[in-house]
Amino acid sequence: MKGSDIKKIAVIGAGAMGNGIAQVGILAGYTVAMRDIEQRFVDKGVDTIKASLAKFVNKGKITQEQSEMALSRLIPIVDLEAAVKDADLIIEAAPEDLDLKKKIFAELDSLVPEEAILASNTSTMSITKIASAAKRQERVIGMHFFNPSVLMKLVEVIYGNNSSDEAVQATFEVAQKMGKIPVIVKKDSPGFIYNRVNAPTGLLLQKILEKGSPSFEQFDAVFKPFMPMAPFELLDYVGLDIVMHTQKYFSETLSKDYTPVKALVDLVNSGVLGMKTGKGLYDWSAGRPQIDTSNPTTEYDPVDMVALQVNEATKLLEEGVVEGPADIDLAMANGGGGVGPFALAKGIGYDNLVKKCNALADKFGLEVFRPTKTMQEGNIQV
Ligand SMILES: NC(=O)c1ccc[n+]([C@@H]2O[C@H](COP(=O)([O-])OP(=O)(O)OC[C@H]3O[C@@H](n4cnc5c(N)ncnc54)[C@H](O)[C@@H]3O)[C@@H](O)[C@H]2O)c1
């Protein structure tokens, strides 16, 4: 199956990611069946798409006619077999639960056409493990959109251990047709690219939270003036429960260093989850928190964060997860960062970054912060 052979897409799950992916699909000219387990979930997904399209029309991004044409290509549906039996590409966006995903993939494997590609939008799970539920594992891949999927450009197209080049290439072309920036992840590895490169900075935030000094607000005060969202504010925005689960996953797959700290676990256990509960590290009850920027810490600076990201990015190179450094920069720049880590490293200098990583590794006793051989050689061309 080539990218140009793909005409009909089925999206499994009409939640936050599913309805966004369906919208992107219909806008790109695909017929999209959006399937959820109950009619009310499907209806909610359709309402979200309609509201989002209306915003696009109001902002002049698309015309009313284009919006109507796109909606005419949407098939909201509960019947799984009818949704997928003539689909060329199926994108699963059901909850992040391995057993559920395996059950869905086993079912899909028996319902879809011989040539159809089965993609999972999982943020963390092994594509190979998900694919193990299917008989034809060569057609199972990862297609990882970012939230909000109607706006974010990056799509990671991920090889499982048994995925075919053909399935990956065809999906890559679909993502391009959707107006996205796809990046191929050659090796099924925890966190793929974007979440993996950000893993150690998430860990640093946890450790600062645990120490209690500087305060999270003093830390955010350093970043707030030049970032749309400061680091701890972003944790609240994502959800402290999601952050904790991701850290736990990294502690099981990458290093014990990632074990969630007690301060984070306690917050989650007491139902303090961030923006969605109105209270996280900050108070969100009246909208976005007012962050006091008058007393920034001098103990840390943005280069600490960059150093950890660049170092983690070099691990992806050493492990062969990507084709080369340019792919990492492309992914990070389009996943939310604006500029890739290696482009930033060029300006800062590898000697400085290596010193930062060693200082942070010593300070917290964390070997995951220790600079890699590639980092120490500092000879990365982008
Ligand atoms: N939310 C994010 O920021 C984000 C970003 C990237 C990837 N992801 C991944 O995308 C996936 C979906 O996340 P979400 O945030 O959209 O979750 P969500 O809870 O908003 O939506 C999941 C939907 O799947 C439905 N569902 C459950 N079982 C189903 C089944 N058997 N068939 C069809 N639908 C079923 C649920 O009813 C729900 O509507 C997860 O794997 C998540 O890790 C999420």
XYZ file of C-alpha atoms and ligand atoms in Angstrom, residues 12-18 35-37 41 92-96 100-101 104 121-123 144-147, ligand 1:
70
model
C -10.641 4.440 16.936
C -11.638 6.648 19.865
C -13.353 10.048 19.618
C -11.701 11.588 22.693
C -9.260 14.489 22.936
C -6.821 13.036 20.410
C -9.234 10.987 18.285
C -15.539 5.285 16.095
C -16.137 5.203 19.858
C -17.796 2.649 22.132
C -18.799 9.757 23.052
C -6.121 3.957 17.234
C -6.563 6.706 19.858
C -8.166 4.756 22.702
C -7.027 5.160 26.344
C -3.402 4.462 27.265
C -7.074 -2.541 25.885
C -4.863 -1.605 22.934
C -8.363 -3.564 19.896
C -1.295 6.996 18.674
C 0.183 5.773 21.962
C 2.418 8.326 23.719
C 2.061 9.723 17.289
C 0.258 13.051 17.048
C 0.738 15.796 19.642
C -1.899 17.642 21.603
N -3.996 13.706 25.435
C -2.738 13.868 25.029
O -2.064 14.862 25.343
C -2.110 12.832 24.139
C -1.072 13.194 23.268
C -0.533 12.239 22.401
C -1.001 10.940 22.450
N -1.996 10.603 23.324
C -2.475 9.214 23.328
O -3.676 9.145 22.577
C -4.506 8.125 23.110
C -5.865 8.710 23.447
O -5.699 9.730 24.383
P -6.837 10.830 24.648
O -6.197 11.897 25.440
O -7.539 11.149 23.373
O -7.845 9.991 25.587
P -9.392 10.274 25.869
O -9.686 9.593 27.154
O -9.705 11.715 25.704
O -10.136 9.485 24.681
C -10.144 8.099 24.547
C -11.465 7.694 23.909
O -11.387 6.324 23.551
C -12.662 5.748 23.776
N -12.533 4.288 23.825
C -12.314 3.464 24.874
N -12.289 2.177 24.451
C -12.497 2.204 23.109
C -12.601 1.190 22.107
N -12.474 -0.094 22.400
N -12.859 1.579 20.839
C -12.983 2.892 20.532
N -12.891 3.883 21.435
C -12.652 3.533 22.709
C -13.135 6.406 25.053
O -14.538 6.262 25.188
C -12.677 7.846 24.843
O -13.664 8.616 24.194
C -3.754 7.533 24.299
O -3.028 6.412 23.877
C -2.825 8.664 24.696
O -1.658 8.210 25.361
C -2.585 11.515 24.156
